[in-house]
XYZ file of C-alpha atoms in Angstrom:
735
model
C 0.000 0.000 0.000
C 1.013 3.660 -0.412
C 2.675 5.444 2.476
C 0.038 6.604 4.938
C -0.399 10.338 5.223
C -0.801 11.708 8.728
C -2.097 15.282 8.900
C -1.021 17.293 11.964
C -3.521 19.996 12.915
C -3.151 22.627 15.644
C -1.926 26.140 16.324
C 1.587 26.692 15.010
C 2.878 29.510 17.187
C 2.407 28.138 20.719
C 2.654 24.411 19.894
C 5.687 24.511 17.589
C 7.780 22.077 19.643
C 4.858 19.721 20.134
C 4.093 19.711 16.378
C 7.735 18.884 15.666
C 7.611 15.987 18.162
C 4.498 14.546 16.476
C 6.098 14.897 13.043
C 9.237 13.116 14.268
C 7.125 10.303 15.754
C 5.251 9.899 12.460
C 8.471 9.862 10.440
C 9.969 7.325 12.828
C 7.244 4.887 11.748
C 7.996 5.663 8.067
C 4.666 7.377 7.497
C 4.344 10.774 5.843
C 3.676 13.743 8.137
C 1.812 16.571 6.382
C 1.254 19.936 8.047
C 1.178 23.647 7.301
C 4.952 23.892 7.716
C 5.410 21.722 4.590
C 3.291 23.887 2.276
C 5.909 26.238 0.873
C 4.646 28.653 -1.792
C 1.090 27.921 -2.994
C -1.179 29.587 -5.533
C -4.213 29.459 -3.274
C -4.855 30.461 0.315
C -3.070 28.586 3.075
C -6.512 27.901 4.583
C -7.651 26.005 1.474
C -4.337 24.180 1.287
C -4.677 23.013 4.897
C -8.255 21.884 4.325
C -7.073 19.885 1.309
C -4.504 18.202 3.545
C -7.286 17.278 5.953
C -9.327 15.844 3.068
C -6.499 13.825 1.556
C -4.940 12.421 4.745
C -5.353 8.852 5.939
C -5.187 9.844 9.624
C -5.978 13.164 11.307
C -3.959 14.162 14.401
C -5.364 17.070 16.414
C -2.892 18.810 18.717
C -4.592 21.317 21.022
C -3.514 23.683 23.789
C -4.883 26.841 25.386
C -5.231 29.084 22.319
C -8.156 29.030 19.887
C -6.048 29.965 16.857
C -6.123 32.227 13.826
C -9.497 33.123 12.269
C -9.100 34.126 8.565
C -10.817 37.272 7.349
C -14.418 36.606 6.502
C -14.563 33.385 8.557
C -16.106 32.765 11.967
C -13.981 29.735 12.907
C -10.198 29.348 13.168
C -8.457 27.140 10.634
C -7.786 24.438 13.268
C -11.511 23.960 13.914
C -12.271 23.984 10.183
C -9.654 21.274 9.648
C -11.216 19.181 12.408
C -14.711 19.640 10.975
C -13.563 18.540 7.528
C -11.800 15.437 8.848
C -14.808 14.501 10.924
C -17.180 15.053 7.983
C -15.140 12.550 5.980
C -15.017 10.094 8.902
C -11.226 10.147 9.075
C -9.520 8.095 11.785
C -8.615 10.560 14.526
C -6.018 10.884 17.251
C -6.426 13.826 19.643
C -3.765 15.143 22.046
C -4.545 17.911 24.539
C -1.802 19.742 26.391
C -2.740 19.969 30.090
C -5.924 18.986 31.897
C -9.324 18.610 30.290
C -10.308 21.796 32.075
C -7.585 24.383 32.540
C -8.123 27.691 34.397
C -7.325 30.543 32.035
C -7.982 28.664 28.786
C -9.811 30.694 26.151
C -13.550 30.169 26.496
C -13.979 29.497 22.775
C -11.102 26.992 22.832
C -12.617 25.197 25.846
C -15.971 24.949 24.084
C -14.224 23.533 21.002
C -12.325 20.989 23.109
C -15.499 19.907 24.887
C -17.087 19.228 21.497
C -14.053 17.341 20.212
C -13.727 15.205 23.305
C -17.393 14.212 23.273
C -16.955 12.701 19.796
C -17.285 8.925 19.762
C -15.894 6.758 16.967
C -14.312 3.378 16.421
C -11.139 5.136 15.222
C -10.521 7.639 17.949
C -8.025 8.036 20.774
C -7.273 10.893 23.147
C -4.489 11.721 25.566
C -3.917 14.619 27.944
C -0.178 15.226 28.195
C 2.264 17.562 29.886
C 5.641 15.994 29.008
C 6.970 15.849 25.441
C 8.315 12.328 25.998
C 4.781 11.169 26.871
C 3.484 12.767 23.670
C 6.080 11.058 21.442
C 5.419 7.636 22.983
C 1.634 8.026 22.782
C 1.657 9.106 19.126
C 3.719 6.126 17.997
C 1.691 3.662 20.106
C -1.681 4.981 18.931
C -0.629 5.213 15.280
C 0.489 1.589 15.255
C -2.830 0.408 16.661
C -4.811 2.613 14.338
C -2.868 1.739 11.215
C -3.179 -1.984 11.939
C -6.937 -1.620 11.867
C -6.929 0.478 8.698
C -4.746 -1.973 6.783
C -6.980 -4.872 7.691
C -10.130 -3.074 6.613
C -8.888 -2.134 3.139
C -10.485 -4.425 0.571
C -13.226 -5.398 3.054
C -16.495 -3.720 3.879
C -16.229 -1.137 6.637
C -17.454 -2.226 10.034
C -21.156 -1.325 10.021
C -22.425 1.066 12.676
C -24.150 -1.575 14.850
C -20.820 -3.410 15.169
C -18.353 -0.525 15.382
C -16.478 -0.600 18.711
C -16.967 2.564 20.773
C -14.017 4.709 21.684
C -12.654 4.008 25.162
C -13.328 6.823 27.631
C -10.824 9.612 27.201
C -10.089 9.379 30.928
C -9.445 5.718 31.712
C -7.724 4.715 34.946
C -6.640 1.469 36.561
C -7.868 -1.976 35.464
C -4.380 -3.162 34.479
C -4.893 -6.535 36.196
C -8.239 -7.092 34.450
C -6.819 -6.170 31.029
C -3.943 -8.584 31.570
C -6.397 -11.318 32.546
C -8.587 -10.682 29.489
C -5.539 -10.827 27.248
C -4.596 -14.183 28.770
C -8.129 -15.574 28.454
C -8.901 -14.378 24.940
C -5.598 -14.448 23.130
C -3.188 -16.431 25.234
C -1.380 -13.274 26.251
C -0.653 -12.545 22.607
C 1.401 -15.711 22.157
C -1.146 -18.261 20.959
C -4.572 -18.689 19.472
C -7.110 -19.965 21.991
C -9.877 -21.974 20.384
C -13.388 -20.938 21.366
C -12.210 -18.513 24.065
C -15.102 -16.859 25.907
C -14.786 -14.473 28.860
C -17.312 -12.446 30.802
C -16.910 -9.145 32.626
C -19.262 -9.117 35.596
C -20.181 -6.375 38.058
C -22.806 -3.987 39.338
C -24.077 -1.108 37.263
C -21.674 1.813 37.096
C -18.461 -0.207 37.549
C -17.298 0.540 34.016
C -17.692 -2.872 32.343
C -18.411 -1.339 28.938
C -15.555 1.156 29.295
C -13.123 -1.631 30.180
C -14.364 -3.805 27.308
C -13.871 -0.896 24.870
C -10.379 -0.243 26.197
C -9.467 -3.933 26.118
C -10.847 -4.284 22.579
C -8.548 -1.509 21.413
C -5.587 -3.013 23.277
C -6.209 -6.453 21.748
C -7.134 -5.281 18.224
C -3.772 -6.234 16.704
C -4.268 -9.837 17.835
C -7.548 -10.254 15.931
C -6.779 -9.731 12.227
C -10.326 -10.560 11.144
C -11.847 -7.680 13.091
C -13.212 -6.519 16.412
C -17.017 -6.529 16.326
C -19.127 -4.830 18.989
C -22.777 -5.639 19.633
C -24.832 -3.567 22.082
C -27.412 -6.141 23.114
C -29.598 -3.594 24.915
C -29.791 -1.289 21.874
C -29.801 -3.568 18.815
C -32.000 -6.543 18.025
C -30.417 -9.953 17.511
C -31.649 -9.961 13.914
C -29.924 -6.634 13.203
C -26.680 -7.864 14.761
C -26.712 -11.096 12.753
C -27.400 -9.154 9.554
C -24.572 -6.717 10.281
C -22.061 -9.513 10.918
C -23.132 -11.271 7.743
C -22.675 -8.066 5.744
C -19.238 -7.473 7.192
C -18.064 -10.914 6.052
C -19.987 -10.803 2.709
C -22.326 -13.559 3.820
C -25.672 -13.801 2.000
C -28.550 -14.509 4.415
C -31.328 -14.125 1.848
C -32.013 -17.860 1.815
C -32.233 -18.130 5.612
C -35.927 -18.360 6.514
C -35.676 -17.604 10.246
C -33.381 -16.363 13.002
C -32.167 -19.822 13.964
C -30.964 -20.480 10.431
C -29.328 -17.054 10.227
C -27.575 -17.649 13.547
C -26.261 -21.013 12.341
C -24.873 -19.433 9.167
C -23.238 -16.540 11.041
C -21.702 -18.877 13.624
C -20.268 -21.019 10.856
C -18.464 -17.976 9.458
C -17.333 -16.624 12.844
C -15.901 -19.995 13.831
C -13.371 -19.663 10.982
C -12.370 -16.068 11.769
C -9.692 -14.844 14.119
C -12.018 -12.107 15.346
C -13.158 -10.713 18.682
C -16.906 -10.411 19.211
C -17.954 -8.222 22.144
C -21.509 -8.764 23.401
C -22.162 -5.763 25.599
C -24.722 -5.707 28.424
C -26.182 -9.200 28.204
C -29.348 -9.536 30.239
C -30.973 -12.758 29.009
C -29.846 -16.170 27.834
C -31.664 -15.813 24.505
C -29.372 -12.872 23.650
C -26.342 -15.154 23.934
C -27.595 -18.424 22.440
C -27.208 -17.315 18.760
C -23.484 -16.781 19.408
C -22.718 -20.041 21.226
C -19.949 -21.369 18.982
C -18.612 -24.869 18.907
C -15.345 -26.242 20.180
C -12.389 -25.180 18.116
C -13.914 -21.892 16.989
C -11.249 -19.293 16.202
C -13.478 -16.353 17.147
C -13.097 -15.120 20.722
C -16.094 -13.719 22.595
C -16.194 -11.162 25.418
C -19.490 -10.654 27.258
C -20.234 -7.810 29.653
C -23.082 -8.366 32.064
C -24.284 -7.478 35.517
C -25.985 -10.871 35.799
C -23.973 -13.705 37.247
C -26.772 -16.264 36.882
C -27.092 -16.606 33.097
C -27.034 -20.305 32.261
C -25.393 -19.587 28.909
C -22.356 -18.247 30.819
C -22.144 -20.848 33.577
C -18.888 -22.409 32.311
C -17.344 -19.198 30.994
C -14.149 -17.662 32.385
C -15.103 -14.847 34.733
C -13.438 -11.481 35.350
C -14.962 -9.610 38.271
C -14.640 -5.848 38.388
C -13.802 -4.209 41.736
C -14.449 -0.621 42.721
C -11.713 1.863 41.972
C -9.023 2.246 44.580
C -8.787 5.631 46.279
C -5.754 6.600 44.183
C -7.433 5.502 40.934
C -10.591 7.425 41.789
C -8.488 10.513 42.533
C -6.748 10.145 39.160
C -10.128 10.026 37.416
C -11.377 13.047 39.336
C -8.220 15.016 38.512
C -8.282 14.029 34.864
C -11.794 15.342 34.272
C -12.268 18.146 36.810
C -8.681 19.423 36.634
C -5.583 18.505 38.605
C -5.019 21.929 40.187
C -8.624 22.204 41.244
C -8.685 18.844 42.994
C -5.310 19.286 44.642
C -6.454 22.623 46.060
C -8.984 20.747 48.267
C -7.495 17.259 48.803
C -9.429 16.363 51.946
C -12.738 17.399 50.405
C -11.921 15.345 47.307
C -11.320 12.268 49.473
C -14.626 12.823 51.289
C -16.516 13.077 47.988
C -14.978 9.856 46.693
C -15.869 8.044 49.926
C -19.482 9.268 49.734
C -19.922 7.902 46.200
C -18.163 4.692 47.184
C -15.420 4.861 44.507
C -17.953 3.832 41.846
C -16.455 4.826 38.452
C -19.743 6.095 36.997
C -20.402 8.266 40.053
C -16.854 9.657 40.076
C -17.143 10.446 36.357
C -20.417 12.327 36.893
C -19.113 14.295 39.870
C -15.974 15.246 37.947
C -17.932 16.178 34.811
C -20.307 18.406 36.771
C -17.347 20.142 38.387
C -15.652 20.581 35.001
C -18.805 22.147 33.540
C -19.212 24.475 36.542
C -15.821 26.128 37.007
C -17.126 28.426 39.760
C -18.167 25.537 41.999
C -15.763 24.520 44.728
C -15.356 20.878 45.683
C -16.958 21.895 48.976
C -20.133 22.837 47.095
C -20.179 19.404 45.478
C -19.677 17.759 48.859
C -22.580 19.778 50.290
C -24.849 18.654 47.478
C -23.958 15.013 48.048
C -24.446 15.157 51.827
C -28.201 14.470 51.788
C -28.674 10.755 51.099
C -32.245 11.377 49.918
C -31.069 13.733 47.142
C -27.716 12.158 46.390
C -28.845 10.154 43.373
C -30.399 13.283 41.868
C -26.994 14.944 42.038
C -25.419 11.961 40.273
C -27.200 12.539 36.980
C -26.332 14.378 33.779
C -29.427 14.924 31.673
C -32.037 12.196 31.330
C -29.846 9.482 29.865
C -26.774 9.343 32.081
C -26.886 8.668 35.792
C -26.303 6.215 38.610
C -30.014 5.721 39.259
C -30.636 4.900 35.596
C -27.830 2.348 35.712
C -29.400 0.625 38.742
C -32.904 0.673 37.226
C -32.032 -2.073 34.758
C -31.303 -4.561 37.536
C -34.161 -3.433 39.789
C -36.731 -3.837 37.033
C -35.676 -7.472 36.589
C -36.938 -8.256 40.122
C -40.363 -9.593 40.957
C -42.521 -7.265 43.134
C -41.864 -9.220 46.337
C -38.132 -9.166 45.598
C -38.259 -5.410 45.041
C -39.866 -4.963 48.472
C -37.220 -7.187 50.057
C -34.393 -5.283 48.359
C -35.791 -1.919 49.476
C -35.784 -3.054 53.112
C -32.120 -4.022 52.887
C -31.342 -0.303 52.536
C -31.773 0.003 56.290
C -28.456 -1.734 56.992
C -25.590 0.658 57.505
C -22.642 -1.541 58.379
C -20.116 -3.126 56.078
C -22.391 -6.146 55.647
C -25.128 -8.221 57.321
C -26.085 -11.871 57.663
C -29.110 -13.824 56.472
C -30.753 -13.927 59.916
C -30.621 -10.144 60.175
C -32.019 -9.778 56.649
C -34.960 -12.039 57.486
C -35.682 -10.075 60.668
C -35.610 -6.711 58.904
C -37.638 -7.928 55.930
C -40.345 -9.208 58.365
C -42.447 -12.325 57.816
C -39.693 -13.887 55.732
C -38.134 -17.231 56.618
C -34.346 -17.444 56.641
C -34.317 -19.879 53.719
C -36.400 -17.518 51.600
C -34.238 -14.571 52.665
C -31.087 -16.410 51.572
C -32.591 -17.315 48.183
C -33.627 -13.707 47.590
C -30.219 -12.376 48.640
C -28.564 -14.757 46.203
C -30.829 -13.486 43.428
C -29.927 -9.909 44.344
C -26.274 -10.878 44.194
C -26.688 -12.461 40.768
C -28.360 -9.268 39.542
C -25.557 -7.128 41.060
C -27.973 -5.488 43.509
C -26.045 -6.983 46.435
C -22.423 -7.968 46.891
C -20.729 -10.722 48.911
C -19.891 -9.696 52.476
C -16.659 -10.135 54.388
C -17.247 -13.846 54.857
C -19.586 -16.600 53.695
C -23.210 -16.061 54.667
C -22.931 -12.260 54.747
C -24.043 -9.737 52.128
C -23.409 -6.068 51.460
C -24.928 -3.186 49.505
C -22.741 -0.524 47.914
C -23.464 2.862 49.597
C -25.220 4.195 46.478
C -27.241 0.977 46.201
C -28.349 1.615 49.804
C -29.504 5.089 48.782
C -31.320 3.557 45.810
C -32.951 0.890 47.994
C -34.090 3.464 50.558
C -35.663 5.545 47.780
C -37.945 2.577 47.007
C -38.791 1.762 50.637
C -42.483 1.983 51.511
C -42.132 0.300 54.922
C -40.526 2.739 57.368
C -40.882 0.187 60.177
C -37.980 -1.700 58.567
C -35.563 0.806 60.114
C -36.990 0.228 63.583
C -36.854 -3.538 63.093
C -33.180 -3.230 62.199
C -32.411 -1.002 65.199
C -34.323 -3.276 67.581
C -32.794 -6.465 66.179
C -29.204 -5.349 66.730
C -29.977 -3.860 70.134
C -31.418 -7.185 71.292
C -28.326 -9.037 70.120
C -26.021 -6.510 71.798
C -27.862 -7.087 75.088
C -27.251 -10.829 74.701
C -23.559 -10.426 73.883
C -22.707 -7.632 76.355
C -22.486 -9.846 79.490
C -20.011 -12.087 77.640
C -17.531 -9.195 77.405
C -16.654 -9.833 81.058
C -17.280 -13.582 81.086
C -16.049 -16.763 79.467
C -16.830 -15.821 75.825
C -15.021 -12.504 75.716
C -13.188 -13.225 72.450
C -16.389 -14.253 70.650
C -18.235 -11.241 72.057
C -15.549 -8.798 70.938
C -15.548 -10.372 67.470
C -19.345 -9.996 67.258
C -19.244 -6.319 68.269
C -16.375 -5.692 65.841
C -18.322 -7.247 62.985
C -21.647 -5.550 63.683
C -20.500 -2.135 64.913
C -21.548 -0.408 61.686
C -25.081 -1.780 61.997
C -25.206 -0.975 65.728
C -24.171 2.597 64.979
C -26.791 2.873 62.220
C -29.500 1.536 64.550
C -28.549 3.981 67.311
C -28.407 6.901 64.857
C -31.839 6.044 63.445
C -33.311 5.877 66.957
C -31.690 9.211 67.861
C -32.880 10.936 64.673
C -36.431 9.687 65.206
C -36.332 10.293 68.977
C -37.039 6.700 69.926
C -35.488 7.390 73.311
C -35.985 3.927 74.822
C -33.759 2.442 72.129
C -31.202 5.248 72.420
C -30.972 4.751 76.185
C -30.409 1.005 75.938
C -27.801 1.449 73.205
C -26.065 4.004 75.451
C -25.912 1.577 78.362
C -25.074 -1.660 76.527
C -22.663 -0.938 73.673
C -20.108 1.224 75.602
C -18.883 -1.865 77.469
C -17.383 -2.969 74.139
C -15.612 0.384 73.825
C -14.148 -0.205 77.294
C -12.708 -3.573 76.254
C -11.311 -2.054 73.040
C -10.052 1.056 74.881
C -11.936 3.306 72.434
C -12.454 6.087 74.940
C -13.765 8.825 72.631
C -16.502 6.574 71.241
C -17.412 5.514 74.778
C -17.829 9.162 75.778
C -19.859 10.019 72.641
C -22.280 7.125 73.137
C -22.553 7.899 76.861
C -23.453 11.528 76.213
C -26.191 10.517 73.769
C -27.414 7.978 76.324
C -27.609 10.705 78.979
C -29.716 12.837 76.670
C -32.168 9.959 76.215
C -32.426 9.527 79.995
C -33.215 13.228 80.367
C -35.931 12.919 77.718
C -37.397 9.878 79.479
C -36.938 11.202 83.014
C -34.973 8.034 83.783
C -32.725 8.839 86.765
C -31.710 5.223 87.272
C -30.383 4.975 83.708
C -28.691 8.375 84.055
C -26.918 7.163 87.186
C -25.630 4.090 85.352
C -24.380 6.083 82.342
C -22.704 8.813 84.409
C -20.941 6.054 86.344
C -19.762 4.552 83.044
C -18.467 7.954 81.955
C -16.552 8.199 85.220
C -14.915 4.874 84.325
C -13.888 6.272 80.909
C -12.118 9.266 82.403
C -10.496 7.083 85.061
C -9.082 4.868 82.287
C -7.863 7.983 80.451
C -6.154 9.230 83.610
C -8.346 12.350 83.776
C -8.910 12.059 87.523
C -10.915 15.224 88.141
C -13.354 14.465 85.317
C -13.688 10.906 86.611
C -14.464 12.158 90.143
C -16.989 14.658 88.732
C -18.972 11.948 86.927
C -18.708 9.410 89.768
C -20.034 11.985 92.231
C -22.946 12.791 89.893
C -23.652 9.084 89.601
C -23.517 8.697 93.405
C -25.978 11.557 93.928
C -28.401 10.033 91.446
C -28.140 6.548 92.921
C -28.701 7.873 96.420
C -31.784 9.723 95.205
C -33.329 6.656 93.518
C -32.287 4.291 96.324
C -29.913 2.151 94.278
C -27.969 0.745 97.250
C -25.936 -1.757 95.242
C -25.031 0.954 92.704
C -23.932 3.253 95.536
C -21.511 0.612 96.834
C -20.020 0.193 93.353
C -19.612 3.950 92.922
C -17.962 4.336 96.364
C -15.530 1.634 95.320
C -14.854 3.354 91.992
C -14.192 6.673 93.725
C -11.797 4.853 96.031
C -9.950 3.490 92.978
C -9.624 6.990 91.473
C -8.092 8.345 94.670
C -5.881 5.249 94.895
C -4.467 6.019 91.436
C -4.054 9.679 92.422
C -2.024 8.541 95.427
C -4.485 10.059 97.958
C -4.513 7.050 100.283
C -6.737 8.357 103.048
C -9.528 9.442 100.693
C -9.303 6.102 98.928
C -9.613 4.178 102.217
C -12.589 6.346 103.183
C -14.501 5.453 100.013
C -13.538 1.773 100.181
C -14.836 1.572 103.742
C -18.112 3.192 102.653
C -18.418 0.525 99.947
C -17.668 -2.257 102.467
C -20.272 -0.949 104.888
C -23.017 -1.142 102.263
C -21.886 -4.534 100.900
C -21.870 -6.011 104.390
C -25.322 -4.542 105.090
C -26.869 -6.008 101.929
C -24.850 -9.240 102.076
C -22.997 -8.708 98.772
C -20.093 -11.092 99.341
C -18.657 -10.623 95.842
C -18.690 -6.828 96.268
C -16.927 -7.186 99.596
C -14.240 -9.366 97.992
C -13.660 -6.783 95.268
C -13.196 -4.043 97.866
C -10.843 -6.224 99.935
C -8.809 -6.770 96.791
C -8.662 -3.005 96.167
C -7.592 -2.384 99.757
C -4.912 -5.034 99.313
C -3.587 -3.123 96.294
C -3.661 0.144 98.249
C -1.631 -1.202 101.166
C 0.792 -2.889 98.780
C 1.355 0.511 97.157
C 2.062 1.951 100.622
C 4.535 -0.855 101.323
C 2.438 -2.439 104.104
C 2.726 -5.935 102.618
C 1.400 -7.751 105.678
C -1.846 -5.825 105.662
C -2.073 -6.045 101.885
C -1.654 -9.825 101.966
C -4.362 -10.152 104.563
C -6.931 -8.313 102.446
C -5.940 -10.141 99.250
C -6.167 -13.566 100.888
C -9.668 -12.770 102.180
C -10.659 -11.682 98.644
C -9.097 -14.823 97.131
C -10.988 -17.065 99.533
C -14.355 -15.582 98.450
C -13.532 -15.614 94.728
C -12.524 -19.289 94.916
C -15.679 -20.256 96.795
C -17.838 -18.350 94.292
C -15.934 -19.719 91.297
C -15.338 -16.170 90.044
C -12.710 -15.620 87.347
C -11.575 -12.575 89.397
C -9.846 -15.198 91.576
C -7.110 -15.655 88.933
C -5.859 -12.099 89.377
C -6.170 -12.319 93.152
C -4.193 -15.584 93.136
C -1.395 -13.963 91.132
C -1.235 -10.979 93.493
C -1.165 -13.204 96.568
C 1.654 -15.331 95.175
C 3.632 -12.250 94.183
C 3.332 -10.764 97.679
C 4.290 -14.035 99.335
C 7.428 -14.261 97.228
C 8.239 -10.657 98.044
C 7.809 -11.454 101.751
C 9.846 -14.696 101.480
C 6.906 -17.005 102.102
C 6.078 -20.224 100.258
C 2.873 -20.350 98.271
C 2.113 -23.838 99.601
C 3.430 -23.810 103.208
C 2.470 -21.827 106.260
C -0.666 -20.950 108.110
C -1.840 -18.510 105.438
C -1.989 -21.158 102.672
C -5.409 -20.979 100.980
C -5.608 -24.782 100.856
C -5.147 -25.097 104.639
C -7.692 -22.353 105.357
C -10.246 -24.067 103.200
């Protein structure tokens, strides 16, 4: 074939070096670079000469910066835009390179409008790169030209790919997915080293994950490995008959004698099985969309299916590539690429908050970034404010009527039966990282666990739910939760969720200080997100009984985990609920717990303040046992402060009450504390006496507190030179 002509368009004055780099890259591939610099003397206007270059070229390269360019007398558009329009009119293959970000502060308004129009163009022969370094530009031009030229050479002498089968351009801002592209290359083409017979792969994931974008990018990356073409079928937009007809036309196959679809499908499959081609079936929703393309063993054609459904029988034995959410760094790259690097880096913390709110979903990040790009006067803080309200969040994640997160989810939701839609909506009440089947059944109400599990599995297959952290648990992406809540017509589901987790926390809380402490801590760790959501719902809706019980029960977990700030926050909310309910007994318990927090933090005065408030309340309501505990706690604060006399005073008050009410265990605890006090003072004889009395009671009661007492007794005996088995003070002899 003749040497390919590559036309370089763009302003000459401010992009001189960049134009030279592109020309050098073109020449390095032994193609012919044509541009205004090569015109020399001409008999006609330079404008007409440049437009002729655009008409006669094989490939158009647009090189754009900040300046709009020269507008000839009598024209309304600069020559660069006229060149682009002419190349696009003639459907020339295009490569576009933009210097800087997609949106640059200070760029000419007319130039920005032109760039927005250029970058919205979608074609099978189109690539775009935003560059800042000349080395990046040189490398990109040579890489993109090679891919593009390979496709052009293969199409010469063959019918052009018809519109229904023309692969879309990959998004101009594509980030991450390197591992998935590598896996697709291995599955479909043997990593570029071998032909895989009958290779079929499926890209699976929830709406908005970018399955189509990845498939488009991968198709371009793999194009050189499929000499018989890359064919793209949008199953949700084109009928199967139209797709079969288009494939037949592309390979010059006559279907006029085929009486029905089945016969057409057989004829098309027979041709495809002999071609080293890649067929992409985008957005498969039903088995009957895939059956016409089920090729036999040994077929040379590879097939890539994108779908959000993981339950299609036609794909049950197909190699699967799951798509994860973007990582935080990838999501930031996407946000910077579209909204502008300088703009995002000016508010880094706000950017991170926005990405967390939209759950790193590529579609949502793209929409947020695009809205920011189109509204240069908005700060990222304004975008964050708009996304703060969960009830309006999905409205903010829309651009026009045809592009939005909600629209993406609709396709899966509409595939559910009415009872499944109701079930799904109630799952929006969960706020933790995930939940189990038993919880789902309780929140759904009047649903058996077996039915709940079957429905959750169907939601998972339709990408309306995701696997949880371990088997038997499920999760909803944060935006899916918003979507579910928008369809909820049973507000009692929230109360059922809050009540369910509160009941379980009451069952697990005693185990935090008993024999199942490890299991209890693991349960609280796993369910803390749901517990927090239940408490927050009760607080927002002023269901004070639930708030109070949450404030009394859950903080014991924070004590075990030493999460003091959370303990204080939950305690303060619990106190508010007690005030609303007029519950002095509950207030006394919570203020005592807050005293324990500050004692653990070493904030002695704050601890004394709360313990004294708790003591006053317990005296007023006649909680004798609680008074004894609080006296003992005050004694422990003064013990740690080193104020021995005050500590002894409070311990003796606690002993007096415990003896009066016959609380032997309470007495033993106070004896143990007195033993510690006298040991601190160096009176080991007195300390040992109190600790041995405490140990005797703990052993008779079978209390696990006896282990600590035993250790302290043995330590003191060694310090005093006494055997732990001999002598009149041996516990065995006294028993």
